[in-house]
């Protein structure tokens, strides 16, 4: 893109200030800035002012396959799941495009070392869990790894350096999700540096469209992949392509399913799988009306109790059917470092917006969803913060509880 083309494009969106420091940049920086501008997704700005307008439908609790139900049918579910895995119908999708800002790291979150006496990165711990299934099924399944521009090269290099953890290299595929610009309250896109537009990953909602745009559609088809198990990088107890979960989903006839844990308290910061106007929906903790979050049944248990752990199974057919449907865009009000008056400022308080679409919003579009309860202590050890709740410390304790030697 030339300077003139950039100028024209920016005029169209009222963002000419992005070229404010162009005259003082060197050649390399000028080229970097123009390349950045050419890739900016200006369309997200249309969502400014819409975030306060989420109109909630009528909520009702979801039915779930409880842990007891799962135990009662374990053998049947596992048999069905293993059959699908052995037939190559199931693949995994690791969502690793996030930034891990709460953890305070700059590289890929999956490279965070959970080890105490020897190295155990999150990636390696999750691969260990994958090998449990591989051993049981007697075959390897495809794994797609979604990265972002910010951590793609480091993630690929790390997998290569680890010799793909002994996995079949030909079955591990990387692809990048898109970035979205960050802007002030007034909608002025920020510069992170004088030569760099402030951008961050556009949320995990675009995982399937990015997979298809990266050219993996034909592979899904030629390999006969019918189910995609997406999972977050930041749960070190994540069970991936769990045959029991896969089998239960297939037998349920639902278009997707989600692993859930029972919420520990009304305040726990997890999204809740329930129904909105009769359709499956995940309501984020900050959207859930407090009276409903605290509602208890006659047995004393929370009525809206099924918290999601970002482990979902989607039917590819179902995903293709909703491919062109638009996901809602969520605005996060954050402290965003940026250039102001020619100097870099790092605000302590939120100052502007980041734009994200979320995988949880796909559930409502899919139409039917099986809630599959798992034992929290066995499958849910989120690593969001350094210390305290959902932290490196709490996840280490849970890993040890599950017999992992760190
Ligand atoms: P989080 O919502 O916890 O975001 O991601 P994050 O970026 O990792 O961490 P913070 O909020 O900056 O501290 C949940 C899962 O979704 C993935 C993450 O990698 C994690 O597996 N994710 C998130 C993406 O793949 N892309 C995104 O744009 C955001």
Coordinates of C-alpha atoms and ligand atoms in Angstrom, one line a residue:
X1 CA 0.0 0.0 0.0
X2 CA 1.3 3.5 -0.9
X3 CA 1.1 6.5 1.3
X4 CA -1.6 8.0 -0.9
X5 CA -3.7 4.8 -0.8
X6 CA -3.4 4.7 3.0
X7 CA -4.4 8.3 3.2
X8 CA -7.5 7.7 1.1
X9 CA -8.5 4.6 3.1
X10 CA -8.1 6.4 6.4
X11 CA -10.1 9.4 5.2
X12 CA -12.9 7.0 4.5
X13 CA -13.0 6.0 8.1
X14 CA -12.0 9.3 9.7
X15 CA -8.7 7.8 11.0
X16 CA -6.1 10.1 9.2
X17 CA -4.3 10.6 12.5
X18 CA -2.7 7.2 12.1
X19 CA -0.3 8.9 9.6
X20 CA 0.5 11.8 12.0
X21 CA 4.1 10.7 12.7
X22 CA 4.8 9.3 9.2
X23 CA 7.2 12.2 8.3
X24 CA 9.5 11.4 11.2
X25 CA 9.7 7.7 10.6
X26 CA 12.6 5.9 8.8
X27 CA 12.0 3.8 5.7
X28 CA 11.5 0.5 7.5
X29 CA 9.0 2.0 10.0
X30 CA 7.1 3.7 7.2
X31 CA 6.7 0.4 5.4
X32 CA 5.7 -1.3 8.6
X33 CA 3.0 1.3 9.3
X34 CA 1.6 1.2 5.7
X35 CA 1.5 -2.6 5.9
X36 CA -0.3 -2.4 9.2
X37 CA -2.9 0.1 7.9
X38 CA -3.6 -2.1 4.9
X39 CA -4.6 -4.9 7.2
X40 CA -6.8 -3.1 9.7
X41 CA -10.3 -4.4 10.0
X42 CA -12.2 -1.0 10.2
X43 CA -15.5 -2.8 10.2
X44 CA -15.3 -3.5 13.9
X45 CA -15.8 0.2 14.6
X46 CA -19.4 -0.1 13.5
X47 CA -20.0 -1.8 16.8
X48 CA -19.1 1.2 18.9
X49 CA -22.1 2.3 21.0
X50 CA -23.8 -1.1 20.7
X51 CA -22.3 -2.7 23.8
X52 CA -24.9 -1.5 26.2
X53 CA -27.7 -2.8 24.1
X54 CA -27.6 -6.5 24.8
X55 CA -31.2 -7.4 25.3
X56 CA -31.5 -10.6 27.2
X57 CA -34.2 -13.1 26.2
X58 CA -36.0 -15.3 28.7
X59 CA -33.5 -17.4 30.6
X60 CA -34.2 -20.9 31.8
X61 CA -31.8 -23.6 33.2
X62 CA -30.3 -26.1 30.9
X63 CA -30.6 -29.9 31.3
X64 CA -27.3 -31.7 31.5
X65 CA -25.8 -35.1 31.4
X66 CA -24.7 -35.1 35.0
X67 CA -21.6 -36.9 36.2
X68 CA -23.9 -39.7 37.5
X69 CA -25.5 -40.0 34.1
X70 CA -22.1 -40.2 32.4
X71 CA -20.9 -42.9 34.8
X72 CA -24.1 -44.9 34.1
X73 CA -23.4 -44.9 30.4
X74 CA -19.6 -44.6 30.3
X75 CA -18.9 -47.8 28.4
X76 CA -21.5 -47.1 25.7
X77 CA -20.3 -43.5 25.2
X78 CA -16.7 -44.5 25.1
X79 CA -17.3 -47.2 22.6
X80 CA -19.1 -44.8 20.3
X81 CA -16.4 -42.1 20.8
X82 CA -13.5 -44.4 20.1
X83 CA -15.3 -45.7 16.9
X84 CA -15.5 -42.1 15.6
X85 CA -11.9 -41.2 16.6
X86 CA -10.6 -44.4 14.9
X87 CA -12.6 -43.6 11.8
X88 CA -10.8 -40.2 11.7
X89 CA -14.1 -38.3 12.2
X90 CA -12.8 -36.2 15.1
X91 CA -10.1 -33.5 15.3
X92 CA -8.9 -31.1 17.9
X93 CA -8.6 -27.3 17.7
X94 CA -6.4 -25.6 20.2
X95 CA -7.4 -22.0 20.8
X96 CA -4.0 -20.4 21.4
X97 CA -4.4 -16.9 19.9
X98 CA -5.0 -15.0 23.1
X99 CA -2.6 -12.7 24.7
X100 CA -2.5 -13.8 28.3
X101 CA -2.4 -10.3 29.6
X102 CA -3.6 -11.3 33.1
X103 CA -0.7 -13.7 33.3
X104 CA 1.6 -10.9 32.4
X105 CA 3.5 -12.7 29.6
X106 CA 4.4 -11.6 26.2
X107 CA 5.0 -14.9 24.4
X108 CA 2.5 -17.7 23.8
X109 CA 0.5 -18.7 26.9
X110 CA 1.1 -22.4 26.1
X111 CA 4.8 -21.9 26.6
X112 CA 4.3 -20.9 30.2
X113 CA 6.3 -23.3 32.4
X114 CA 4.2 -24.9 35.1
X115 CA 7.1 -27.0 36.3
X116 CA 8.7 -26.8 39.7
X117 CA 11.6 -29.2 39.4
X118 CA 11.6 -29.9 35.7
X119 CA 10.0 -28.1 32.7
X120 CA 6.3 -28.7 32.1
X121 CA 4.9 -26.1 29.7
X122 CA 1.1 -25.9 29.3
X123 CA 1.5 -27.1 25.7
X124 CA 3.4 -30.2 26.9
X125 CA 0.9 -30.9 29.7
X126 CA -2.0 -30.8 27.2
X127 CA -0.1 -33.0 24.7
X128 CA 0.4 -35.5 27.5
X129 CA -3.4 -35.7 27.9
X130 CA -3.8 -36.1 24.2
X131 CA -1.5 -39.1 24.3
X132 CA -3.8 -40.8 26.8
X133 CA -6.5 -40.8 24.1
X134 CA -4.1 -41.7 21.4
X135 CA -3.0 -44.8 23.4
X136 CA -6.6 -45.8 24.0
X137 CA -7.7 -45.2 20.4
X138 CA -4.5 -46.6 18.9
X139 CA -4.3 -43.7 16.4
X140 CA -3.5 -40.0 16.2
X141 CA -6.1 -37.4 15.2
X142 CA -5.6 -34.1 13.5
X143 CA -4.8 -31.1 15.7
X144 CA -5.3 -27.5 14.5
X145 CA -3.5 -24.8 16.5
X146 CA -5.0 -21.3 16.2
X147 CA -2.4 -18.6 16.9
X148 CA -2.4 -14.9 16.2
X149 CA 0.1 -12.6 14.4
X150 CA 1.5 -11.8 17.9
X151 CA 2.5 -15.4 18.8
X152 CA 2.4 -17.5 15.6
X153 CA 6.1 -17.6 14.9
X154 CA 7.0 -18.4 18.5
X155 CA 4.4 -21.1 18.8
X156 CA 5.5 -22.8 15.6
X157 CA 9.2 -22.6 16.6
X158 CA 8.4 -24.1 20.0
X159 CA 6.5 -27.1 18.6
X160 CA 9.4 -27.6 16.2
X161 CA 12.0 -27.3 19.0
X162 CA 10.0 -29.9 21.0
X163 CA 9.8 -32.2 18.0
X164 CA 6.0 -31.8 18.1
X165 CA 6.1 -33.7 21.4
X166 CA 6.5 -36.9 19.6
X167 CA 3.2 -36.4 17.7
X168 CA 2.8 -37.0 14.0
X169 CA 4.0 -33.7 12.6
X170 CA 1.8 -34.1 9.5
X171 CA -1.2 -34.1 11.8
X172 CA -0.5 -30.8 13.5
X173 CA -1.6 -27.7 11.5
X174 CA -1.1 -24.1 12.5
X175 CA -3.3 -21.1 11.4
X176 CA -3.6 -17.5 12.4
X177 CA -6.7 -15.7 13.6
X178 CA -7.2 -12.1 12.7
X179 CA -6.5 -9.0 14.7
X180 CA -8.8 -6.1 15.5
X181 CA -7.8 -2.5 16.1
X182 CA -8.1 -0.9 19.6
X183 CA -9.6 2.6 19.8
X184 CA -10.4 5.4 22.3
X185 CA -13.9 6.0 23.7
X186 CA -14.5 8.3 20.8
X187 CA -13.5 5.7 18.2
X188 CA -10.1 7.0 17.3
X189 CA -7.9 4.0 16.5
X190 CA -4.8 4.0 18.7
X191 CA -1.2 3.9 17.6
X192 CA 0.8 1.4 19.8
X193 CA 4.0 3.0 18.4
X194 CA 4.4 5.8 16.0
X195 CA 4.9 3.1 13.3
X196 CA 2.4 0.5 14.6
X197 CA -1.3 0.4 14.9
X198 CA -2.6 -0.8 18.3
X199 CA -4.2 -4.2 17.5
X200 CA -5.0 -7.3 19.4
X201 CA -6.4 -10.8 18.6
X202 CA -10.1 -10.4 17.6
X203 CA -11.4 -13.0 20.1
X204 CA -11.9 -16.7 19.9
X205 CA -15.2 -16.5 18.0
X206 CA -13.6 -16.6 14.6
X207 CA -11.8 -19.9 15.1
X208 CA -13.8 -21.7 12.5
X209 CA -14.0 -19.0 9.8
X210 CA -10.2 -18.4 10.3
X211 CA -9.6 -22.2 9.9
X212 CA -11.6 -22.2 6.6
X213 CA -10.0 -19.0 5.4
X214 CA -6.6 -20.5 6.1
X215 CA -7.5 -23.2 3.5
X216 CA -8.2 -26.2 5.7
X217 CA -11.8 -26.8 4.4
X218 CA -10.6 -29.4 1.8
X219 CA -8.5 -31.2 4.4
X220 CA -11.6 -31.5 6.7
X221 CA -13.5 -32.9 3.8
X222 CA -10.9 -35.3 2.4
X223 CA -10.1 -36.7 5.9
X224 CA -13.8 -37.1 6.6
X225 CA -13.6 -34.9 9.8
X226 CA -17.1 -34.5 11.2
X227 CA -16.4 -33.2 14.7
X228 CA -14.1 -30.5 16.0
X229 CA -13.2 -30.3 19.7
X230 CA -12.1 -26.8 20.5
X231 CA -10.3 -26.2 23.8
X232 CA -8.6 -23.4 25.6
X233 CA -4.9 -23.3 26.0
X234 CA -5.2 -22.1 29.6
X235 CA -6.7 -25.2 31.3
X236 CA -3.9 -27.6 32.1
X237 CA -6.3 -30.4 33.0
X238 CA -8.1 -30.2 29.7
X239 CA -9.1 -33.6 28.3
X240 CA -9.0 -33.4 24.6
X241 CA -11.1 -35.6 22.2
X242 CA -12.3 -37.4 25.2
X243 CA -14.0 -40.5 23.8
X244 CA -16.7 -40.5 26.4
X245 CA -17.6 -36.9 25.6
X246 CA -17.4 -37.5 21.9
X247 CA -19.6 -40.6 22.1
X248 CA -22.2 -38.9 24.3
X249 CA -22.4 -36.0 21.9
X250 CA -22.9 -38.2 18.8
X251 CA -25.5 -40.3 20.5
X252 CA -27.4 -37.2 21.8
X253 CA -28.0 -36.0 18.2
X254 CA -27.0 -32.5 19.2
X255 CA -25.1 -30.2 16.8
X256 CA -22.6 -29.3 19.6
X257 CA -21.8 -30.0 23.2
X258 CA -19.9 -28.3 26.0
X259 CA -18.1 -29.7 29.0
X260 CA -19.5 -28.0 32.2
X261 CA -18.6 -28.0 35.9
X262 CA -20.9 -27.2 38.8
X263 CA -20.4 -23.6 39.8
X264 CA -18.9 -23.3 43.3
X265 CA -20.7 -20.0 44.1
X266 CA -23.1 -17.5 42.4
X267 CA -20.1 -15.2 42.0
X268 CA -17.8 -17.6 40.3
X269 CA -16.5 -16.0 37.1
X270 CA -17.5 -18.6 34.5
X271 CA -20.0 -18.4 31.7
X272 CA -23.2 -20.4 32.4
X273 CA -24.7 -22.8 29.9
X274 CA -28.5 -22.4 30.0
X275 CA -31.4 -21.6 27.6
X276 CA -32.4 -18.2 26.3
X277 CA -35.8 -18.1 24.7
X278 CA -35.6 -21.9 24.6
X279 CA -32.4 -22.1 22.7
X280 CA -29.0 -23.1 24.2
X281 CA -27.0 -20.1 25.2
X282 CA -24.0 -19.3 27.3
X283 CA -24.4 -16.2 29.5
X284 CA -21.2 -14.6 30.6
X285 CA -20.8 -14.1 34.4
X286 CA -21.0 -10.3 34.0
X287 CA -24.2 -10.6 32.0
X288 CA -26.0 -12.9 34.3
X289 CA -28.7 -11.2 36.4
X290 CA -27.5 -11.5 40.0
X291 CA -30.9 -12.8 41.3
X292 CA -30.8 -15.7 38.8
X293 CA -27.1 -16.4 39.5
X294 CA -28.0 -16.8 43.2
X295 CA -31.2 -18.8 42.6
X296 CA -31.3 -22.2 44.4
X297 CA -33.6 -25.1 44.0
X298 CA -35.3 -27.1 46.8
X299 CA -32.2 -29.2 47.1
X300 CA -30.2 -26.1 47.9
X301 CA -28.2 -26.3 44.7
X302 CA -27.7 -23.4 42.3
X303 CA -30.3 -23.6 39.5
X304 CA -28.0 -21.9 37.0
X305 CA -25.1 -24.1 37.9
X306 CA -23.4 -25.3 34.8
X307 CA -20.2 -23.3 34.2
X308 CA -18.4 -23.8 30.9
X309 CA -14.7 -24.6 30.7
X310 CA -14.1 -23.8 27.1
X311 CA -14.1 -27.3 25.8
X312 CA -16.7 -27.8 23.1
X313 CA -17.4 -30.3 20.4
X314 CA -19.0 -28.9 17.2
X315 CA -20.4 -30.8 14.3
X316 CA -18.7 -29.6 11.1
X317 CA -22.0 -29.9 9.2
X318 CA -23.6 -27.6 11.8
X319 CA -20.8 -25.1 11.6
X320 CA -21.1 -25.0 7.8
X321 CA -24.8 -24.3 8.1
X322 CA -24.2 -21.2 10.2
X323 CA -21.0 -20.1 8.5
X324 CA -22.3 -16.8 7.1
X325 CA -24.3 -15.9 10.3
X326 CA -22.8 -12.9 12.1
X327 CA -21.5 -13.3 15.6
X328 CA -22.1 -10.4 18.1
X329 CA -19.1 -8.2 18.6
X330 CA -18.2 -7.7 22.3
X331 CA -16.5 -4.5 23.4
X332 CA -14.0 -4.7 26.2
X333 CA -13.1 -1.5 28.0
X334 CA -9.4 -1.8 28.8
X335 CA -6.2 0.1 29.7
X336 CA -4.5 0.2 26.3
X337 CA -0.9 1.5 26.0
X338 CA -0.8 4.0 23.1
X339 CA 0.9 7.1 21.7
X340 CA -0.5 10.4 22.9
X341 CA 1.0 13.8 22.1
X342 CA 4.1 12.0 20.6
X343 CA 4.9 10.0 23.7
X344 CA 4.0 6.5 24.8
X345 CA 1.5 6.3 27.6
X346 CA 0.6 3.2 29.6
X347 CA -2.7 4.0 31.4
X348 CA -3.4 2.4 34.7
X349 CA -7.2 2.7 34.1
X350 CA -9.3 1.6 31.1
X351 CA -9.3 4.2 28.4
X352 CA -10.5 2.5 25.2
X353 CA -12.0 -0.4 23.5
X354 CA -10.9 -3.8 22.2
X355 CA -13.3 -5.7 19.9
X356 CA -13.9 -9.5 20.2
X357 CA -16.2 -12.2 19.0
X358 CA -16.6 -15.1 21.3
X359 CA -16.8 -18.9 20.7
X360 CA -19.6 -19.1 23.3
X361 CA -21.9 -17.2 21.0
X362 CA -21.6 -20.0 18.4
X363 CA -23.6 -22.2 20.8
X364 CA -26.8 -20.2 20.3
X365 CA -26.4 -20.3 16.6
X366 CA -26.0 -24.1 16.5
X367 CA -29.5 -24.6 17.9
X368 CA -28.9 -27.7 20.0
X369 CA -26.2 -28.3 22.6
X370 CA -25.5 -31.1 25.0
X371 CA -24.3 -30.0 28.4
X372 CA -21.9 -32.7 29.7
X373 CA -20.8 -32.4 33.3
X374 CA -17.3 -33.3 34.3
X375 CA -15.6 -33.6 37.7
X376 CA -14.1 -30.2 38.3
X377 CA -11.0 -31.3 40.1
X378 CA -10.2 -33.7 37.3
X379 CA -10.7 -31.4 34.3
X380 CA -10.7 -27.8 35.3
X381 CA -7.5 -26.1 36.3
X382 CA -7.5 -22.6 34.6
X383 CA -4.4 -20.6 34.5
X384 CA -5.5 -17.0 34.1
X385 CA -3.6 -15.2 36.8
X386 CA -0.2 -15.5 38.5
X387 CA -1.6 -16.0 42.0
X388 CA -4.9 -16.4 43.7
X389 CA -8.0 -17.6 42.0
X390 CA -7.6 -19.5 38.7
X391 CA -3.9 -19.0 38.9
X392 CA -0.6 -20.8 38.3
X393 CA -0.6 -21.7 42.0
X394 CA -4.1 -23.2 42.0
X395 CA -3.5 -25.0 38.8
X396 CA -0.3 -26.5 40.1
X397 CA -2.1 -27.8 43.2
X398 CA -4.8 -29.4 40.9
X399 CA -2.1 -31.0 38.7
X400 CA -0.5 -32.6 41.7
X401 CA -3.9 -33.8 42.9
X402 CA -4.2 -35.6 39.6
X403 CA -0.8 -37.3 40.0
X404 CA 1.2 -35.0 37.7
X405 CA 4.8 -34.6 39.1
X406 CA 5.9 -31.1 38.5
Ligands
LIG1 P1 -9.1 -15.5 27.5 O1 -10.4 -15.0 27.3 O2 -8.7 -15.9 28.8 O3 -8.0 -14.5 26.9 O4 -8.9 -16.8 26.5 P2 -6.5 -14.4 26.9 O5 -6.1 -13.5 25.8 O6 -5.8 -15.8 26.8 O7 -6.1 -13.9 28.3 P3 -6.2 -12.4 28.9 O8 -7.7 -12.1 29.0 O9 -5.4 -11.5 28.0 O10 -5.6 -12.5 30.3 C1 -9.6 -18.0 26.6 C2 -9.0 -18.9 25.5 O11 -9.3 -18.3 24.2 C3 -8.1 -18.1 23.5 C4 -7.0 -18.1 24.5 O12 -5.8 -18.4 23.9 C5 -7.5 -19.1 25.5 O13 -7.2 -20.4 25.1 N1 -8.2 -16.9 22.7 C6 -8.6 -15.7 23.3 C7 -7.9 -16.9 21.4 O14 -7.5 -18.0 20.8 N2 -8.0 -15.8 20.7 C8 -8.4 -14.6 21.2 O15 -8.5 -13.6 20.5 C9 -8.7 -14.6 22.6

